[in-house]
Amino acid sequence: MKFLFSFLCIACASGYYAQNLKDFSVPEGYKKITEAKGDLDRDGKDETVIIFNTDKNTPLNDRDDFARSS
């Protein structure tokens, strides 16, 4: 029981720290389309969402649980 309580306390405490990607660059083969910054989930902390486009192709029927349109 002590182990479970300790694990939960550590897991909760570690969730309060966010990543800082100060030197983030666009990966090779990708093109940055847009970026949104702000408190997107209203938790008092600013988030950054970056949308990329790539030249990689995937088959339309590669997943059964996600219907893709052609």
PDB file of C-alpha atoms in Angstrom:
ATOM      1  CA  MET A   1       0.000   0.000   0.000  1.00  0.00           C
ATOM      2  CA  LYS A   2       2.877   2.365   0.800  1.00  0.00           C
ATOM      3  CA  PHE A   3       4.384   1.643  -2.609  1.00  0.00           C
ATOM      4  CA  LEU A   4       1.129   2.471  -4.385  1.00  0.00           C
ATOM      5  CA  PHE A   5       0.684   5.692  -2.408  1.00  0.00           C
ATOM      6  CA  SER A   6       4.302   6.724  -3.080  1.00  0.00           C
ATOM      7  CA  PHE A   7       3.936   5.965  -6.779  1.00  0.00           C
ATOM      8  CA  LEU A   8       0.739   8.020  -7.040  1.00  0.00           C
ATOM      9  CA  CYS A   9       2.302  10.968  -5.205  1.00  0.00           C
ATOM     10  CA  ILE A  10       5.344  10.964  -7.485  1.00  0.00           C
ATOM     11  CA  ALA A  11       3.194  10.584 -10.595  1.00  0.00           C
ATOM     12  CA  CYS A  12       0.977  13.505  -9.578  1.00  0.00           C
ATOM     13  CA  ALA A  13       3.917  15.732  -8.666  1.00  0.00           C
ATOM     14  CA  SER A  14       5.744  15.024 -11.922  1.00  0.00           C
ATOM     15  CA  GLY A  15       2.648  16.004 -13.923  1.00  0.00           C
ATOM     16  CA  TYR A  16       3.043  19.638 -12.894  1.00  0.00           C
ATOM     17  CA  TYR A  17       6.219  20.162 -14.916  1.00  0.00           C
ATOM     18  CA  ALA A  18       5.955  20.823 -18.646  1.00  0.00           C
ATOM     19  CA  GLN A  19       8.553  20.444 -21.359  1.00  0.00           C
ATOM     20  CA  ASN A  20      10.381  23.482 -22.648  1.00  0.00           C
ATOM     21  CA  LEU A  21      11.423  23.176 -26.283  1.00  0.00           C
ATOM     22  CA  LYS A  22      13.546  26.304 -26.598  1.00  0.00           C
ATOM     23  CA  ASP A  23      15.672  25.133 -29.536  1.00  0.00           C
ATOM     24  CA  PHE A  24      12.967  23.287 -31.462  1.00  0.00           C
ATOM     25  CA  SER A  25      13.474  23.114 -35.232  1.00  0.00           C
ATOM     26  CA  VAL A  26      11.355  21.711 -38.047  1.00  0.00           C
ATOM     27  CA  PRO A  27      12.393  18.110 -38.813  1.00  0.00           C
ATOM     28  CA  GLU A  28      13.830  17.306 -42.238  1.00  0.00           C
ATOM     29  CA  GLY A  29      11.166  16.477 -44.810  1.00  0.00           C
ATOM     30  CA  TYR A  30       8.488  18.448 -42.955  1.00  0.00           C
ATOM     31  CA  LYS A  31       7.044  21.895 -43.637  1.00  0.00           C
ATOM     32  CA  LYS A  32       5.585  24.033 -40.859  1.00  0.00           C
ATOM     33  CA  ILE A  33       2.034  25.084 -41.775  1.00  0.00           C
ATOM     34  CA  THR A  34       0.898  27.041 -38.709  1.00  0.00           C
ATOM     35  CA  GLU A  35       1.445  27.520 -34.992  1.00  0.00           C
ATOM     36  CA  ALA A  36      -0.966  28.378 -32.170  1.00  0.00           C
ATOM     37  CA  LYS A  37       0.094  29.618 -28.737  1.00  0.00           C
ATOM     38  CA  GLY A  38      -1.924  30.340 -25.641  1.00  0.00           C
ATOM     39  CA  ASP A  39      -3.806  28.757 -22.783  1.00  0.00           C
ATOM     40  CA  LEU A  40      -5.555  26.228 -24.996  1.00  0.00           C
ATOM     41  CA  ASP A  41      -7.019  24.072 -22.220  1.00  0.00           C
ATOM     42  CA  ARG A  42      -7.654  26.876 -19.695  1.00  0.00           C
ATOM     43  CA  ASP A  43      -5.324  25.510 -17.031  1.00  0.00           C
ATOM     44  CA  GLY A  44      -3.339  28.719 -16.587  1.00  0.00           C
ATOM     45  CA  LYS A  45      -0.316  27.471 -18.566  1.00  0.00           C
ATOM     46  CA  ASP A  46       0.480  28.455 -22.155  1.00  0.00           C
ATOM     47  CA  GLU A  47       0.715  25.652 -24.713  1.00  0.00           C
ATOM     48  CA  THR A  48       2.124  25.638 -28.228  1.00  0.00           C
ATOM     49  CA  VAL A  49       0.651  23.557 -31.060  1.00  0.00           C
ATOM     50  CA  ILE A  50       2.624  23.269 -34.298  1.00  0.00           C
ATOM     51  CA  ILE A  51       1.067  21.738 -37.419  1.00  0.00           C
ATOM     52  CA  PHE A  52       3.354  20.173 -40.010  1.00  0.00           C
ATOM     53  CA  ASN A  53       2.947  18.849 -43.526  1.00  0.00           C
ATOM     54  CA  THR A  54       5.181  16.190 -44.989  1.00  0.00           C
ATOM     55  CA  ASP A  55       5.816  14.640 -48.360  1.00  0.00           C
ATOM     56  CA  LYS A  56       5.461  11.114 -46.957  1.00  0.00           C
ATOM     57  CA  ASN A  57       2.632   9.025 -48.410  1.00  0.00           C
ATOM     58  CA  THR A  58       0.666   6.344 -46.575  1.00  0.00           C
ATOM     59  CA  PRO A  59      -1.776   3.864 -48.052  1.00  0.00           C
ATOM     60  CA  LEU A  60      -5.413   4.819 -47.526  1.00  0.00           C
ATOM     61  CA  ASN A  61      -6.266   1.395 -46.096  1.00  0.00           C
ATOM     62  CA  ASP A  62      -3.415   1.182 -43.548  1.00  0.00           C
ATOM     63  CA  ARG A  63      -5.782   1.214 -40.522  1.00  0.00           C
ATOM     64  CA  ASP A  64      -9.079  -0.513 -39.920  1.00  0.00           C
ATOM     65  CA  ASP A  65     -10.139   1.701 -36.999  1.00  0.00           C
ATOM     66  CA  PHE A  66      -9.826   5.020 -38.848  1.00  0.00           C
ATOM     67  CA  ALA A  67     -11.845   5.649 -41.991  1.00  0.00           C
ATOM     68  CA  ARG A  68      -9.991   7.792 -44.523  1.00  0.00           C
ATOM     69  CA  SER A  69     -11.569   9.505 -47.462  1.00  0.00           C
ATOM     70  CA  SER A  70      -9.874   9.522 -50.852  1.00  0.00           C
TER      71      SER A  70
END
